[in-house]
Amino acid sequence: MKRILLFSLLLPLSVSSQSNDKMCETLSKINALVKENHFQPKPVDDSLSVFVFDKFIDGLDENRNIFTKSEYEKLSKHRLLIDNYIAKNDCSFMNDFVSIYKKALERKKSVLEKLETVSLDYNSQDSVKFSKDQFPFDLTENDFDRVWKKRLRFDILEDISKLSKNADSLQLHFTEIEKTIKQRVFDTNLCKVNSILNNKNGVKSILKNDFLNAFCYYFDPHSNYFSFDAKSSFLSGLSTSNLSLGIEVSMNERDEIVIEEIVPGGPAARNSKIEVGDVVTKVSNTKGEEYWVSCSSMETIGEMIFSDHNKQIELTLRKKNGTTIAVLLKKKVMKATANAVYSFIAEKDAKVGYIKIPNFYADFDERSPKGCADDVAKEIAKLKKDNISGLVIDLQNNGGGSMAEAIKLAGMFVNAGPISVLVDNNHNQNIINDFFRGEIYDGPIVILMNGYSASASEFFAAALQDYNRAVIVGSTSLGKASMQTIMPLEENNENDFVKLTIEKFYRISGESHQIKGIIPDVFAPVLFDSLIKRENSFKTALPYNAITTSTKYNPLPKNITSEIINLSKTRIDNDLRFKELKSINEEINFTYNKPRNPVRLTFTDVFKEVHDIDSLWEKVKNATEKENSLLIYNTSYDTKKLASDDFQREINTFKLKDIKSNPYLEEAINIINDYKKFKQ
């Protein structure tokens, strides 16, 4: 009997020890890969310890309402020792995090269950504070009832306020609405806690993944650890469903599902209520099953959205202005479009070709030569047949993709010569050359960019700018000039991978756009530009630097371009629409940068806080939907092709509408017309 008892007491310690050993083994392999392959590996020292600890603890308790001050202090003893643990191959420190985190979650659950049965007072003088800086860890065991009661009241009042702009109507039905919203808020919070406590892989597995990601992030924001878990399975399967809602999604830093793209011609595109940037908060089907994204596994959400068994799905969406809407969509079989790149002719005094490149895609299976560069070449062939006098290449919101495609495409517009310089962690320079003489198009080119234009987009734009081959219009790009590769932790390991930054690329002048971004030749106001999270906002981003390189190249003369750029700047300064965008931006910047005052926990005060920016959002909506004065139509080739294809015609209508509201295209055509005049 004593032997059995002794065995049962030792078993948890043995399992925990094995788990720590496994984590240390993974951490050791990641560290070895980083040292050998990362572009700029950093020493594993106290700086790493502090950064990883702080990032890890922030992820566990970002809002400072989970841990007590004494619990944080217990964990803080590890803050300067993580580098020592790595050196000793000792990951037993994770036991402290797991036990304290579980205790904190159990306490939160208990507090929520207690408050769920209590009537909440919405007429008190209590208020909530907001801060861009994180609050300190200063709670005691006795504070949680008070803190969570305030937090929950605010959440309930905020959700009620988002239901309508009519305060009187909400106030009239407040009691019945509050009952429903209160239940939902408590269910969501309890669900979040239970989803962690009852995770099939255990709390320790969640913390292990978070810690390993924090470790990788220390070296740069684009390096991370991942395995084929629910998230990767969910995201990788988005484009493979037979029946589709016609949306592409991504996950933001808060693990929320965000509508990233609406596929033209699909169910979502036909519903005018759905917009890019909407956050999916809940999904449900016609069988009465519903799941909140905040506390459901990605397998469950993925099955609901993408399974062919659910032919109708209701998406509950949180709009950019905070309001919530529910949209019922019926899935349909989506035909594959010919390619992602597309073109139109835009006319104002002259015919100009417009090409949209959403991303630098490629056939990674290498089954065919099809890719972004070849598709652009096809579109240019169509446009040239219709005698265009200039070309506009739209890279707005193009987040990058295949560098091989970007290199190939840049070479199509450069006669011959170097395009870029790649540098590895040994400072070896690899000059990327275009060896094929000639250009697919030798007329004037304007490139449109914004703060979301990144990576391969920046590579392509930099090459054309260095050769004076194009005028760039818009706002400064993201500022990412690094290359990543995905590496298994060891051979034949298909479960654990690290995405590592292994190279940095430089312009042929030796300059880099890392951190700086591609600076446009002509700045034009872009809504929300100052709020875009560019590379320079990440603490661990690779620094800017320039190199001395042996590249020799022959750019086109810049005398004409300089005069054209000055004319464009003058036009933009005097253009009414750009003045409007600039004015709205000033209001956006003021609204988002001003300190938020404390808000009393009454319906009146919270409603005012929620709807304070309604007028601003209305201005944004009106400005973005305003149409330009251009004549836009299809190439003669596409016109014939569309005549017999209803589906493609529907997609074409969607694209046309998008281009008609592009305020930068008209100025791009003005630049091309100026170029023609100067050449004459």
PDB file of C-alpha atoms in Angstrom, residues 306-470:
ATOM      1  CA  PHE A 306     -15.413  26.023 -43.781  1.00  0.00           C
ATOM      2  CA  SER A 307     -17.112  22.642 -43.505  1.00  0.00           C
ATOM      3  CA  ASP A 308     -19.417  21.775 -46.401  1.00  0.00           C
ATOM      4  CA  HIS A 309     -21.902  20.434 -43.814  1.00  0.00           C
ATOM      5  CA  ASN A 310     -22.827  24.001 -42.845  1.00  0.00           C
ATOM      6  CA  LYS A 311     -24.248  25.575 -45.985  1.00  0.00           C
ATOM      7  CA  GLN A 312     -25.552  28.688 -44.229  1.00  0.00           C
ATOM      8  CA  ILE A 313     -23.521  30.598 -41.650  1.00  0.00           C
ATOM      9  CA  GLU A 314     -24.344  33.637 -39.578  1.00  0.00           C
ATOM     10  CA  LEU A 315     -21.314  35.791 -38.819  1.00  0.00           C
ATOM     11  CA  THR A 316     -21.478  38.285 -35.986  1.00  0.00           C
ATOM     12  CA  LEU A 317     -19.108  41.104 -36.883  1.00  0.00           C
ATOM     13  CA  ARG A 318     -17.636  43.962 -34.904  1.00  0.00           C
ATOM     14  CA  LYS A 319     -17.250  46.963 -37.200  1.00  0.00           C
ATOM     15  CA  LYS A 320     -14.379  49.458 -37.051  1.00  0.00           C
ATOM     16  CA  ASN A 321     -16.615  51.945 -35.275  1.00  0.00           C
ATOM     17  CA  GLY A 322     -17.381  49.406 -32.542  1.00  0.00           C
ATOM     18  CA  THR A 323     -20.933  48.519 -33.568  1.00  0.00           C
ATOM     19  CA  THR A 324     -21.936  44.858 -33.925  1.00  0.00           C
ATOM     20  CA  ILE A 325     -24.001  43.354 -36.741  1.00  0.00           C
ATOM     21  CA  ALA A 326     -25.094  39.821 -37.660  1.00  0.00           C
ATOM     22  CA  VAL A 327     -24.972  38.710 -41.303  1.00  0.00           C
ATOM     23  CA  LEU A 328     -26.425  35.490 -42.712  1.00  0.00           C
ATOM     24  CA  LEU A 329     -24.486  34.092 -45.679  1.00  0.00           C
ATOM     25  CA  LYS A 330     -25.224  31.123 -47.905  1.00  0.00           C
ATOM     26  CA  LYS A 331     -22.092  29.388 -49.177  1.00  0.00           C
ATOM     27  CA  LYS A 332     -21.544  28.828 -52.863  1.00  0.00           C
ATOM     28  CA  VAL A 333     -19.007  27.015 -54.980  1.00  0.00           C
ATOM     29  CA  MET A 334     -16.401  29.598 -55.941  1.00  0.00           C
ATOM     30  CA  LYS A 335     -14.821  29.299 -59.350  1.00  0.00           C
ATOM     31  CA  ALA A 336     -11.109  30.013 -59.433  1.00  0.00           C
ATOM     32  CA  THR A 337     -10.290  33.271 -61.151  1.00  0.00           C
ATOM     33  CA  ALA A 338      -7.666  33.301 -63.936  1.00  0.00           C
ATOM     34  CA  ASN A 339      -5.169  35.160 -61.748  1.00  0.00           C
ATOM     35  CA  ALA A 340      -4.952  37.561 -58.819  1.00  0.00           C
ATOM     36  CA  VAL A 341      -3.437  40.361 -60.897  1.00  0.00           C
ATOM     37  CA  TYR A 342      -5.904  42.364 -62.978  1.00  0.00           C
ATOM     38  CA  SER A 343      -5.916  45.403 -65.234  1.00  0.00           C
ATOM     39  CA  PHE A 344      -8.162  48.173 -66.564  1.00  0.00           C
ATOM     40  CA  ILE A 345      -7.808  51.204 -68.771  1.00  0.00           C
ATOM     41  CA  ALA A 346      -8.287  54.567 -67.051  1.00  0.00           C
ATOM     42  CA  GLU A 347      -8.796  57.593 -69.236  1.00  0.00           C
ATOM     43  CA  LYS A 348      -8.327  61.305 -68.655  1.00  0.00           C
ATOM     44  CA  ASP A 349      -7.002  63.115 -71.754  1.00  0.00           C
ATOM     45  CA  ALA A 350      -5.069  59.923 -72.516  1.00  0.00           C
ATOM     46  CA  LYS A 351      -5.425  56.156 -72.079  1.00  0.00           C
ATOM     47  CA  VAL A 352      -3.424  54.791 -69.156  1.00  0.00           C
ATOM     48  CA  GLY A 353      -3.083  51.177 -68.073  1.00  0.00           C
ATOM     49  CA  TYR A 354      -3.898  50.313 -64.454  1.00  0.00           C
ATOM     50  CA  ILE A 355      -2.580  47.065 -62.933  1.00  0.00           C
ATOM     51  CA  LYS A 356      -3.491  45.916 -59.432  1.00  0.00           C
ATOM     52  CA  ILE A 357      -1.058  43.488 -57.746  1.00  0.00           C
ATOM     53  CA  PRO A 358      -2.724  42.279 -54.506  1.00  0.00           C
ATOM     54  CA  ASN A 359       0.312  40.173 -53.529  1.00  0.00           C
ATOM     55  CA  PHE A 360       3.429  38.550 -54.972  1.00  0.00           C
ATOM     56  CA  TYR A 361       2.054  35.030 -55.297  1.00  0.00           C
ATOM     57  CA  ALA A 362       3.866  32.083 -56.831  1.00  0.00           C
ATOM     58  CA  ASP A 363       3.381  28.418 -57.623  1.00  0.00           C
ATOM     59  CA  PHE A 364       5.366  27.096 -54.667  1.00  0.00           C
ATOM     60  CA  ASP A 365       4.768  23.487 -55.773  1.00  0.00           C
ATOM     61  CA  GLU A 366       6.624  24.321 -58.993  1.00  0.00           C
ATOM     62  CA  ARG A 367       4.086  22.485 -61.109  1.00  0.00           C
ATOM     63  CA  SER A 368       3.845  25.391 -63.539  1.00  0.00           C
ATOM     64  CA  PRO A 369       5.609  28.690 -64.301  1.00  0.00           C
ATOM     65  CA  LYS A 370       2.476  30.595 -63.253  1.00  0.00           C
ATOM     66  CA  GLY A 371       3.076  33.408 -60.812  1.00  0.00           C
ATOM     67  CA  CYS A 372       2.603  37.098 -60.199  1.00  0.00           C
ATOM     68  CA  ALA A 373       5.316  38.266 -62.649  1.00  0.00           C
ATOM     69  CA  ASP A 374       3.996  36.204 -65.565  1.00  0.00           C
ATOM     70  CA  ASP A 375       0.461  37.406 -64.890  1.00  0.00           C
ATOM     71  CA  VAL A 376       1.595  41.041 -64.919  1.00  0.00           C
ATOM     72  CA  ALA A 377       3.305  40.380 -68.271  1.00  0.00           C
ATOM     73  CA  LYS A 378       0.009  39.073 -69.687  1.00  0.00           C
ATOM     74  CA  GLU A 379      -1.888  42.136 -68.470  1.00  0.00           C
ATOM     75  CA  ILE A 380       0.709  44.469 -70.004  1.00  0.00           C
ATOM     76  CA  ALA A 381       0.386  42.650 -73.339  1.00  0.00           C
ATOM     77  CA  LYS A 382      -3.385  43.319 -73.283  1.00  0.00           C
ATOM     78  CA  LEU A 383      -2.895  46.982 -72.346  1.00  0.00           C
ATOM     79  CA  LYS A 384      -0.264  47.603 -75.026  1.00  0.00           C
ATOM     80  CA  LYS A 385      -2.639  46.305 -77.694  1.00  0.00           C
ATOM     81  CA  ASP A 386      -5.005  49.100 -76.678  1.00  0.00           C
ATOM     82  CA  ASN A 387      -2.228  51.715 -77.064  1.00  0.00           C
ATOM     83  CA  ILE A 388      -1.803  52.951 -73.510  1.00  0.00           C
ATOM     84  CA  SER A 389       0.468  55.949 -72.975  1.00  0.00           C
ATOM     85  CA  GLY A 390       1.504  55.108 -69.416  1.00  0.00           C
ATOM     86  CA  LEU A 391       1.178  52.513 -66.662  1.00  0.00           C
ATOM     87  CA  VAL A 392      -0.019  52.698 -63.053  1.00  0.00           C
ATOM     88  CA  ILE A 393       0.990  49.785 -60.802  1.00  0.00           C
ATOM     89  CA  ASP A 394      -1.067  49.644 -57.618  1.00  0.00           C
ATOM     90  CA  LEU A 395       0.793  48.113 -54.649  1.00  0.00           C
ATOM     91  CA  GLN A 396      -1.439  49.617 -51.963  1.00  0.00           C
ATOM     92  CA  ASN A 397      -2.062  47.072 -49.172  1.00  0.00           C
ATOM     93  CA  ASN A 398       0.242  44.556 -50.892  1.00  0.00           C
ATOM     94  CA  GLY A 399       1.930  42.817 -47.957  1.00  0.00           C
ATOM     95  CA  GLY A 400       4.532  41.015 -50.081  1.00  0.00           C
ATOM     96  CA  GLY A 401       4.973  37.338 -50.862  1.00  0.00           C
ATOM     97  CA  SER A 402       7.475  35.587 -53.083  1.00  0.00           C
ATOM     98  CA  MET A 403      10.798  37.420 -53.386  1.00  0.00           C
ATOM     99  CA  ALA A 404      11.575  35.371 -56.512  1.00  0.00           C
ATOM    100  CA  GLU A 405       8.495  36.881 -58.187  1.00  0.00           C
ATOM    101  CA  ALA A 406       9.487  40.398 -57.060  1.00  0.00           C
ATOM    102  CA  ILE A 407      12.972  39.924 -58.533  1.00  0.00           C
ATOM    103  CA  LYS A 408      11.534  38.608 -61.788  1.00  0.00           C
ATOM    104  CA  LEU A 409       9.011  41.441 -62.045  1.00  0.00           C
ATOM    105  CA  ALA A 410      11.588  44.165 -61.324  1.00  0.00           C
ATOM    106  CA  GLY A 411      13.772  42.754 -64.092  1.00  0.00           C
ATOM    107  CA  MET A 412      10.927  43.179 -66.569  1.00  0.00           C
ATOM    108  CA  PHE A 413      11.092  46.966 -66.145  1.00  0.00           C
ATOM    109  CA  VAL A 414      14.877  47.344 -65.969  1.00  0.00           C
ATOM    110  CA  ASN A 415      16.938  47.011 -69.125  1.00  0.00           C
ATOM    111  CA  ALA A 416      19.779  45.137 -67.422  1.00  0.00           C
ATOM    112  CA  GLY A 417      21.834  45.447 -64.252  1.00  0.00           C
ATOM    113  CA  PRO A 418      21.751  44.892 -60.491  1.00  0.00           C
ATOM    114  CA  ILE A 419      18.384  45.003 -58.716  1.00  0.00           C
ATOM    115  CA  SER A 420      19.244  44.464 -55.065  1.00  0.00           C
ATOM    116  CA  VAL A 421      21.904  43.218 -52.651  1.00  0.00           C
ATOM    117  CA  LEU A 422      21.249  40.383 -50.203  1.00  0.00           C
ATOM    118  CA  VAL A 423      23.442  40.165 -47.082  1.00  0.00           C
ATOM    119  CA  ASP A 424      23.641  37.119 -44.802  1.00  0.00           C
ATOM    120  CA  ASN A 425      24.766  36.788 -41.179  1.00  0.00           C
ATOM    121  CA  ASN A 426      28.394  36.486 -42.274  1.00  0.00           C
ATOM    122  CA  HIS A 427      28.115  39.862 -44.080  1.00  0.00           C
ATOM    123  CA  ASN A 428      28.472  38.150 -47.456  1.00  0.00           C
ATOM    124  CA  GLN A 429      26.943  40.255 -50.236  1.00  0.00           C
ATOM    125  CA  ASN A 430      24.953  38.530 -52.956  1.00  0.00           C
ATOM    126  CA  ILE A 431      24.161  40.967 -55.776  1.00  0.00           C
ATOM    127  CA  ILE A 432      20.853  40.139 -57.480  1.00  0.00           C
ATOM    128  CA  ASN A 433      21.147  40.956 -61.181  1.00  0.00           C
ATOM    129  CA  ASP A 434      18.724  41.203 -64.073  1.00  0.00           C
ATOM    130  CA  PHE A 435      20.598  39.449 -66.875  1.00  0.00           C
ATOM    131  CA  PHE A 436      17.847  39.720 -69.493  1.00  0.00           C
ATOM    132  CA  ARG A 437      18.188  42.794 -71.671  1.00  0.00           C
ATOM    133  CA  GLY A 438      15.098  44.722 -72.609  1.00  0.00           C
ATOM    134  CA  GLU A 439      11.912  45.837 -70.879  1.00  0.00           C
ATOM    135  CA  ILE A 440       8.402  44.501 -71.158  1.00  0.00           C
ATOM    136  CA  TYR A 441       7.189  48.118 -71.056  1.00  0.00           C
ATOM    137  CA  ASP A 442       9.354  51.218 -71.578  1.00  0.00           C
ATOM    138  CA  GLY A 443       6.774  53.989 -71.072  1.00  0.00           C
ATOM    139  CA  PRO A 444       6.211  56.148 -67.968  1.00  0.00           C
ATOM    140  CA  ILE A 445       5.229  54.305 -64.771  1.00  0.00           C
ATOM    141  CA  VAL A 446       3.611  55.452 -61.534  1.00  0.00           C
ATOM    142  CA  ILE A 447       3.540  53.163 -58.468  1.00  0.00           C
ATOM    143  CA  LEU A 448       0.915  53.603 -55.747  1.00  0.00           C
ATOM    144  CA  MET A 449       1.957  52.605 -52.204  1.00  0.00           C
ATOM    145  CA  ASN A 450       0.869  53.011 -48.591  1.00  0.00           C
ATOM    146  CA  GLY A 451       1.931  51.914 -45.112  1.00  0.00           C
ATOM    147  CA  TYR A 452       0.663  48.380 -45.685  1.00  0.00           C
ATOM    148  CA  SER A 453       2.879  47.894 -48.753  1.00  0.00           C
ATOM    149  CA  ALA A 454       5.588  45.612 -47.418  1.00  0.00           C
ATOM    150  CA  SER A 455       8.483  43.278 -48.077  1.00  0.00           C
ATOM    151  CA  ALA A 456       8.406  42.077 -51.726  1.00  0.00           C
ATOM    152  CA  SER A 457       6.371  45.190 -52.640  1.00  0.00           C
ATOM    153  CA  GLU A 458       9.070  47.390 -51.180  1.00  0.00           C
ATOM    154  CA  PHE A 459      11.797  45.378 -52.932  1.00  0.00           C
ATOM    155  CA  PHE A 460      10.117  45.898 -56.317  1.00  0.00           C
ATOM    156  CA  ALA A 461       9.362  49.594 -55.761  1.00  0.00           C
ATOM    157  CA  ALA A 462      12.910  50.289 -54.517  1.00  0.00           C
ATOM    158  CA  ALA A 463      14.451  48.806 -57.677  1.00  0.00           C
ATOM    159  CA  LEU A 464      12.277  50.923 -59.991  1.00  0.00           C
ATOM    160  CA  GLN A 465      12.851  54.039 -57.889  1.00  0.00           C
ATOM    161  CA  ASP A 466      16.632  53.551 -57.923  1.00  0.00           C
ATOM    162  CA  TYR A 467      16.625  53.346 -61.720  1.00  0.00           C
ATOM    163  CA  ASN A 468      14.321  56.418 -61.930  1.00  0.00           C
ATOM    164  CA  ARG A 469      12.006  54.045 -63.732  1.00  0.00           C
ATOM    165  CA  ALA A 470       8.871  55.050 -61.826  1.00  0.00           C
TER     166      ALA A 470
END
